[in-house]
Short mmCIF file of C-alpha atoms in Angstrom, two decimals:
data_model
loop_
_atom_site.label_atom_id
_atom_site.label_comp_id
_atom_site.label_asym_id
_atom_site.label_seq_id
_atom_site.Cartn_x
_atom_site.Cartn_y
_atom_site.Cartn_z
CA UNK R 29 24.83 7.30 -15.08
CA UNK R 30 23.86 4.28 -17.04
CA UNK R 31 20.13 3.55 -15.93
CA UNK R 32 19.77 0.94 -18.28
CA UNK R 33 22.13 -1.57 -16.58
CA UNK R 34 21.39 -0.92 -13.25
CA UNK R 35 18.33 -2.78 -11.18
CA UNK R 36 15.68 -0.47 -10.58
CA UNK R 37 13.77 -0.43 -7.33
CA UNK R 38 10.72 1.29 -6.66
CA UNK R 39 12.23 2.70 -3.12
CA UNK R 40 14.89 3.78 -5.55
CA UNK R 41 12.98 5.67 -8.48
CA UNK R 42 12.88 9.00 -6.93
CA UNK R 43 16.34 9.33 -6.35
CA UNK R 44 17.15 8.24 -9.90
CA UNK R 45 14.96 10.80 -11.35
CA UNK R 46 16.38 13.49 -9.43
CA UNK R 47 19.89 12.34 -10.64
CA UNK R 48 18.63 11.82 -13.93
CA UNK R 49 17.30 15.72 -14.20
CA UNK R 50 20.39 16.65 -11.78
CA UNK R 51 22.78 15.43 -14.55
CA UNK R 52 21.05 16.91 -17.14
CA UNK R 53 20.08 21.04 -14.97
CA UNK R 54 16.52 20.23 -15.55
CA UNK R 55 15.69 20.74 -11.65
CA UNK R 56 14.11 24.63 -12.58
CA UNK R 57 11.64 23.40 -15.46
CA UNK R 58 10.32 20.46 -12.28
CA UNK R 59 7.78 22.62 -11.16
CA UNK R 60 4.43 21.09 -9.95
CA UNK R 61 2.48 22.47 -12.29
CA UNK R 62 4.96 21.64 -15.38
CA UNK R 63 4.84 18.06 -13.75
CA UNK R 64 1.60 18.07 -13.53
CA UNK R 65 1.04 18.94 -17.27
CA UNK R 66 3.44 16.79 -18.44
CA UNK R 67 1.66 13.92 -16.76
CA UNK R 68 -1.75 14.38 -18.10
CA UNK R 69 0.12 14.88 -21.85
CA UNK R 70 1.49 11.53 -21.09
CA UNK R 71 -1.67 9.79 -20.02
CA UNK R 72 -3.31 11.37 -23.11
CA UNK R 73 -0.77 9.84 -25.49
CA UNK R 74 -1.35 6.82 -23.37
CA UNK R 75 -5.05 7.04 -24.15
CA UNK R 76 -4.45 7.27 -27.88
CA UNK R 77 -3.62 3.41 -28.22
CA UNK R 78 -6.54 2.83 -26.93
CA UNK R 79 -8.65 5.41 -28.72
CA UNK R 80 -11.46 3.95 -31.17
CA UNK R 81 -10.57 0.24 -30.17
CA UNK R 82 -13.66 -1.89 -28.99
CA UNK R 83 -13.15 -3.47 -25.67
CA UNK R 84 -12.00 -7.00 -27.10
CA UNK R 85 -9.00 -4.65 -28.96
CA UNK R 86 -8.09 -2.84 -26.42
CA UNK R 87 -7.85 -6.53 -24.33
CA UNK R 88 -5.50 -7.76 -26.93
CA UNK R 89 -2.50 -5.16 -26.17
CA UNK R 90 -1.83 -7.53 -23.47
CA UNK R 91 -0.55 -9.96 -25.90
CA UNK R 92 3.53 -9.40 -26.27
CA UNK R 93 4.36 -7.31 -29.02
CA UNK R 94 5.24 -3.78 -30.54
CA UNK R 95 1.71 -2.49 -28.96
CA UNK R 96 1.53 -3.73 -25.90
CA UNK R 97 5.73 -2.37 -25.66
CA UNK R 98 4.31 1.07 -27.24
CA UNK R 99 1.95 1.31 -24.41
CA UNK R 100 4.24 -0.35 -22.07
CA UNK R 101 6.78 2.87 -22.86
CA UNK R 102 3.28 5.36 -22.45
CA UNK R 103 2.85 4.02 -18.95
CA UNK R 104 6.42 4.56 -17.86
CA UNK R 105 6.28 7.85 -18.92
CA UNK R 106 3.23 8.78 -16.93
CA UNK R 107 4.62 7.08 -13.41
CA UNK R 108 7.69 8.74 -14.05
CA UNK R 109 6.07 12.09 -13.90
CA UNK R 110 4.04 11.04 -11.01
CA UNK R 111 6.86 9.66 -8.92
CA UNK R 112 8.63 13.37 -10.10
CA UNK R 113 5.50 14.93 -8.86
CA UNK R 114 5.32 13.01 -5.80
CA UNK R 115 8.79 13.79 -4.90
CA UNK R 116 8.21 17.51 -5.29
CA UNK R 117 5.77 17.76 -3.07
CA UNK R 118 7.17 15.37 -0.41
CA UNK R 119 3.89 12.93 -0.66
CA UNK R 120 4.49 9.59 -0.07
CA UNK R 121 2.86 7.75 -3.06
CA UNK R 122 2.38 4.60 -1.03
CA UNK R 123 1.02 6.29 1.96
CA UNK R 124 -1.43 8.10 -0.41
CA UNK R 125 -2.63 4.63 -2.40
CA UNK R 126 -2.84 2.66 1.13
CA UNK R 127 -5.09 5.65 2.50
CA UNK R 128 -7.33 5.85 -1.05
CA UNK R 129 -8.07 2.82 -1.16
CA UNK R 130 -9.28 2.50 2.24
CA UNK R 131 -11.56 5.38 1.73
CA UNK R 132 -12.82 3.41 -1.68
CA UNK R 133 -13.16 0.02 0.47
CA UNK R 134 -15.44 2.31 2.89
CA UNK R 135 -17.19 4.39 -0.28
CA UNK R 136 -18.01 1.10 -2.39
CA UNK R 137 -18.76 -1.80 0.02
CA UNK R 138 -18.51 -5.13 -1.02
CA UNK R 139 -22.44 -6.07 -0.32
CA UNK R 140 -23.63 -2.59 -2.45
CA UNK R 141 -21.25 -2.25 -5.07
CA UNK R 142 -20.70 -6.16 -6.11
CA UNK R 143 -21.39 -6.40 -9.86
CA UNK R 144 -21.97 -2.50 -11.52
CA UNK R 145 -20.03 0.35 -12.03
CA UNK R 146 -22.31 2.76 -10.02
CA UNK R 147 -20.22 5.75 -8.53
CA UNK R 148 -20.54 5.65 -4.79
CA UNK R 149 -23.28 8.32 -4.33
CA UNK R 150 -26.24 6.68 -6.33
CA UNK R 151 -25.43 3.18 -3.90
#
């Protein structure tokens, strides 16, 4: 399967993935918990772009270049293992963001948490 050339749409992902790893007999290493590891190794290689960078730097790898695509390929990596993990255990990612961020809307209300970074509990 050539997954460059083809459109990819988000509806779409999790079946591609499971091809990809289909193609490839990867299906007995996609365990949740070797998912789940792999993710956080992504994000942490994510995290190293931005390690030691003041906030102003870490602004700029939003400018186009071979940063911002470094990072670009970091973030891929890490929704590619969540959309994996997702799919193993049969949770709907969408379902689970609409329902978070409900719970944050009711957690951080507009008229309290306006203006700091306070965590919910000391509003």
């Amino acid at each position: 399967m050539n997954t460059e050339a083809t459109p990819l749409r988000w509806e779409d992902l999790p079946q591609r993935l499971r091809d990809f790893a289909a193609e490839r007999a990867w299906q007995p290493f996609h365990s949740p918990k070797n998912l789940a590891s792999a993710l956080i190794v992504e994000a942490g290689e994510l995290l190293e772009h931005f390690q030691w960078l003041t906030e102003d730097q870490s602004r700029a790898l939003a400018r186009p270049g071979p940063a911002k695509d470094a990072v670009a390929a970091e973030m891929a990596d890490v929704l590619l293992y969540l959309v994996q993990l997702s799919t193993v255990l049969d949770i709907d990612l969408m379902d689970a963001a609409r329902a978070k961020m409900a719970l944050n809307a009711q957690k951080y209300p507009v008229d309290q948490a306006r203006g700091h970074s306070r965590k919910y509990d000391t509003l």
